[in-house]
């Protein structure tokens, strides 16, 4: 809620730029709250007509695709020394256990790890750089990157935006009951998407 309250004071153009940049940097491999910013911005768009959800979704998608592509290039050039350096700088996110888990996912699922990695916080950060380090053919990476970016960024924007619209409409009639129902719809939608993504990921509990 603090993020959303702050976003309300920012012009629409700045919101678009913020979403694109934060998601781009997260996809590049920098641990940032891209999903939180995207969800908060989509909710804000449902309540304020100044923010166009289509433009918002497009900026989020562009940031996700471009960021992953840059991460791939950096990973391909930096190789495993890059992962070692990231482990020292960000030990919480790039620990040996996390890297090993993500690497097993890539070895087992290939391009699908990039695609479904969008819906898993850990793999969303690793996807681009690790695909480059493991020398995944660029055409495979590009297909999974584009499709995954569109589905995750565009889909999340659309789902949260319409949940916000429904919540606002229901609140006028059913007060807090409408809010509870809208929240349940949103949570259920996200859980279904993440459950499908986890079906093609190896179990990470042991590594954690």
XYZ file of C-alpha atoms in Angstrom:
208
model
C 0.000 0.000 0.000
C 2.903 2.388 0.651
C 4.130 1.788 -2.900
C 0.698 2.485 -4.341
C 0.254 5.649 -2.268
C 3.607 6.901 -3.514
C 2.741 6.051 -7.125
C -0.398 8.196 -6.871
C 1.818 11.278 -6.601
C 3.805 10.420 -9.738
C 2.794 11.494 -13.301
C 1.592 8.740 -15.647
C 4.688 8.975 -17.857
C 6.914 8.493 -14.822
C 4.876 5.439 -13.767
C 5.360 3.878 -17.228
C 9.098 4.581 -17.081
C 9.426 3.328 -13.511
C 7.691 0.038 -14.307
C 9.746 -0.542 -17.448
C 13.074 0.301 -15.794
C 12.518 -1.672 -12.577
C 11.286 -4.779 -14.410
C 14.101 -4.412 -16.933
C 16.747 -4.245 -14.206
C 15.195 -7.188 -12.372
C 15.155 -9.259 -15.563
C 18.747 -8.224 -16.205
C 19.729 -9.920 -12.947
C 19.489 -7.189 -10.290
C 17.257 -8.198 -7.329
C 14.455 -5.611 -7.400
C 10.712 -5.817 -6.543
C 9.508 -5.789 -10.156
C 6.362 -7.789 -9.463
C 5.345 -5.513 -6.579
C 5.805 -2.403 -8.712
C 3.835 -3.937 -11.589
C 0.919 -5.068 -9.393
C 0.767 -1.717 -7.591
C 0.823 0.193 -10.882
C -1.903 -1.983 -12.410
C -4.121 -1.413 -9.367
C -3.411 2.302 -9.619
C -4.409 2.258 -13.297
C -7.757 0.647 -12.388
C -8.525 3.557 -10.053
C -7.114 6.484 -12.046
C -7.948 7.133 -15.682
C -4.679 8.981 -16.310
C -2.757 5.693 -16.465
C -3.491 3.607 -19.553
C -3.296 -0.132 -18.716
C -2.375 -0.978 -22.315
C 0.609 1.384 -22.264
C 1.508 0.135 -18.784
C 1.446 -3.489 -19.927
C 3.469 -2.626 -23.027
C 6.146 -0.872 -20.949
C 6.304 -3.784 -18.522
C 6.590 -6.267 -21.389
C 9.283 -4.221 -23.122
C 11.256 -3.923 -19.887
C 11.031 -7.668 -19.259
C 12.134 -8.633 -22.776
C 14.907 -6.047 -23.109
C 16.220 -6.682 -19.601
C 16.390 -10.430 -20.152
C 18.133 -9.912 -23.492
C 20.793 -7.689 -21.922
C 21.192 -10.201 -19.098
C 21.704 -12.962 -21.666
C 24.424 -10.963 -23.427
C 26.165 -10.164 -20.142
C 25.982 -13.785 -19.003
C 27.310 -15.083 -22.310
C 30.275 -12.720 -22.130
C 30.956 -12.963 -18.407
C 30.536 -16.718 -18.029
C 30.838 -18.441 -14.669
C 33.177 -15.798 -13.191
C 30.185 -13.468 -13.430
C 28.080 -15.820 -11.287
C 30.876 -15.999 -8.725
C 31.056 -12.200 -8.608
C 27.278 -11.906 -8.219
C 27.409 -14.444 -5.410
C 29.753 -12.155 -3.494
C 27.713 -9.028 -4.169
C 24.260 -10.564 -3.625
C 24.792 -13.682 -1.453
C 21.110 -13.881 -0.529
C 19.937 -14.177 -4.136
C 22.979 -15.639 -5.903
C 24.082 -18.228 -3.363
C 25.643 -21.447 -4.619
C 22.471 -23.335 -3.724
C 20.226 -20.989 -5.688
C 22.542 -21.020 -8.682
C 22.712 -24.816 -8.620
C 18.913 -25.063 -8.426
C 18.429 -22.670 -11.328
C 21.115 -24.438 -13.359
C 19.394 -27.813 -12.893
C 16.161 -26.235 -14.081
C 17.852 -25.004 -17.254
C 19.578 -28.291 -17.924
C 16.307 -30.203 -17.550
C 13.823 -27.846 -19.187
C 15.917 -25.707 -21.513
C 13.980 -22.826 -23.061
C 10.919 -23.650 -20.949
C 12.914 -22.639 -17.879
C 13.191 -19.162 -19.406
C 9.485 -19.085 -20.278
C 8.093 -20.313 -16.957
C 10.886 -18.636 -15.023
C 8.949 -15.403 -15.433
C 6.443 -16.654 -12.867
C 9.031 -17.771 -10.293
C 10.839 -15.003 -8.401
C 14.176 -16.829 -8.228
C 14.307 -17.792 -11.911
C 13.029 -14.382 -13.030
C 16.308 -12.897 -11.806
C 18.489 -15.747 -13.095
C 16.869 -16.462 -16.467
C 18.727 -14.044 -18.727
C 22.252 -14.211 -17.289
C 22.156 -17.959 -16.675
C 20.884 -18.692 -20.185
C 23.880 -16.768 -21.495
C 26.340 -18.479 -19.163
C 25.030 -21.907 -20.228
C 25.290 -20.900 -23.900
C 21.652 -21.529 -24.720
C 21.103 -20.955 -28.475
C 19.902 -17.377 -28.832
C 16.909 -18.242 -31.021
C 15.542 -20.551 -28.320
C 16.168 -17.947 -25.652
C 14.558 -15.192 -27.747
C 11.350 -17.167 -28.355
C 10.959 -18.092 -24.681
C 11.923 -14.583 -23.587
C 9.399 -12.802 -25.805
C 6.506 -15.184 -25.133
C 7.214 -15.335 -21.409
C 7.567 -11.565 -21.151
C 4.267 -10.954 -22.905
C 2.371 -13.535 -20.859
C 3.812 -12.536 -17.500
C 3.973 -8.744 -17.814
C 0.919 -8.262 -20.031
C -1.106 -10.965 -18.297
C -0.333 -9.706 -14.802
C -1.247 -6.159 -15.795
C -4.557 -7.271 -17.324
C -5.554 -9.537 -14.426
C -4.736 -7.024 -11.681
C -6.300 -4.142 -13.620
C -9.629 -5.921 -14.087
C -9.584 -7.187 -10.506
C -9.222 -3.552 -9.434
C -12.130 -2.504 -11.676
C -14.342 -5.280 -10.288
C -13.332 -4.446 -6.719
C -14.236 -0.776 -7.171
C -17.605 -1.665 -8.693
C -18.452 -4.200 -6.008
C -17.370 -1.895 -3.218
C -20.086 0.545 -4.232
C -22.707 -2.158 -3.703
C -21.379 -4.643 -1.185
C -18.791 -2.685 0.802
C -16.095 -4.956 2.242
C -17.640 -8.122 0.793
C -16.798 -6.912 -2.688
C -13.207 -6.238 -1.664
C -12.821 -9.716 -0.157
C -14.238 -11.366 -3.293
C -12.033 -9.291 -5.596
C -8.915 -10.106 -3.584
C -9.797 -13.809 -3.677
C -10.204 -13.658 -7.461
C -6.839 -11.969 -7.864
C -5.015 -14.328 -5.506
C -6.608 -17.386 -7.121
C -5.604 -16.216 -10.597
C -1.991 -15.694 -9.601
C -1.828 -19.032 -7.742
C -3.163 -20.910 -10.765
C -0.534 -19.326 -13.016
C 2.293 -19.996 -10.567
C 1.138 -23.585 -9.971
C 1.293 -24.270 -13.707
C 4.757 -22.765 -13.829
C 5.993 -24.877 -10.928
C 4.901 -28.076 -12.666
C 7.824 -27.715 -15.052
C 10.356 -26.707 -12.398
C 12.373 -29.141 -10.233
C 11.669 -29.143 -6.508
C 13.756 -26.417 -4.838
C 13.052 -27.219 -1.197
C 16.206 -29.327 -0.764
C 18.489 -26.606 -2.112
C 16.870 -23.972 0.072
